[in-house]
């Protein structure tokens, strides 16, 4: 009985570490998008800065929709190609 509890708690720990890592890395990716937006806005004229910011926001939106449409199928192993 004790071995079962140790195995269960180890599996829960692994799952929690994976979730923590995934959330932190996805946060860093979105912060990188902010950095790219600042870099690109600094490289263009001020009248075009809004267009650059909107392009970056659309990039995040399209990526989120694509992940919702396709990526979750791979994540939940509903669609297995390999």
C-alpha positions in Angstrom: 0.0 0.0 0.0 2.9 2.3 0.8 4.5 1.6 -2.6 1.3 2.5 -4.4 1.1 5.9 -2.6 4.8 6.6 -3.4 4.2 5.8 -7.0 1.1 7.9 -7.2 2.8 10.9 -5.5 5.8 10.5 -7.9 3.5 10.5 -10.9 1.7 13.6 -9.5 5.0 15.3 -9.0 6.1 14.6 -12.6 2.8 15.9 -13.9 3.0 19.1 -11.8 6.6 19.7 -12.9 5.6 19.3 -16.6 2.7 21.7 -16.2 4.9 24.3 -14.4 7.5 24.0 -17.1 4.9 24.3 -19.9 3.3 27.4 -18.4 6.6 29.1 -17.8 7.9 28.5 -21.2 4.7 29.6 -22.9 4.9 32.8 -20.8 8.4 33.4 -22.1 7.3 32.9 -25.7 4.6 35.6 -25.3 7.2 37.9 -23.7 9.4 37.3 -26.7 6.5 38.5 -28.9 6.5 41.7 -26.9 10.2 42.1 -27.5 9.9 41.5 -31.2 7.1 44.1 -31.4 9.3 46.7 -29.7 12.2 45.9 -32.0 10.1 46.1 -35.1 8.4 49.2 -34.0 11.7 50.8 -33.4 12.9 50.0 -36.9 10.1 51.7 -38.8 8.7 55.2 -39.0 6.3 56.2 -36.2 3.3 56.2 -38.5 3.9 52.5 -39.2 4.4 51.4 -35.6 0.7 50.7 -35.1 0.7 48.5 -38.1 3.6 46.5 -36.8 2.0 46.1 -33.4 -1.3 44.9 -35.0 0.7 42.5 -37.1 2.3 41.0 -34.0 -1.1 40.8 -32.3 -2.6 39.0 -35.3 0.4 36.6 -35.2 -0.5 35.7 -31.6 -4.2 35.4 -32.5 -3.6 33.2 -35.5 -1.2 31.0 -33.5 -3.7 30.6 -30.7 -6.5 29.6 -33.1 -4.2 27.2 -35.0 -3.2 25.6 -31.7 -6.8 25.3 -30.6 -7.8 23.8 -34.0 -4.9 21.4 -34.5 -2.4 21.4 -31.7 -4.8 20.2 -29.0 -5.6 17.2 -31.1 -1.9 16.2 -30.9 -1.7 17.2 -27.3 -4.7 15.0 -26.3 -3.5 12.3 -28.6 -6.7 12.3 -30.6 -4.8 12.7 -33.9 -1.8 10.5 -33.9 0.3 10.5 -37.1 3.5 8.8 -35.9 
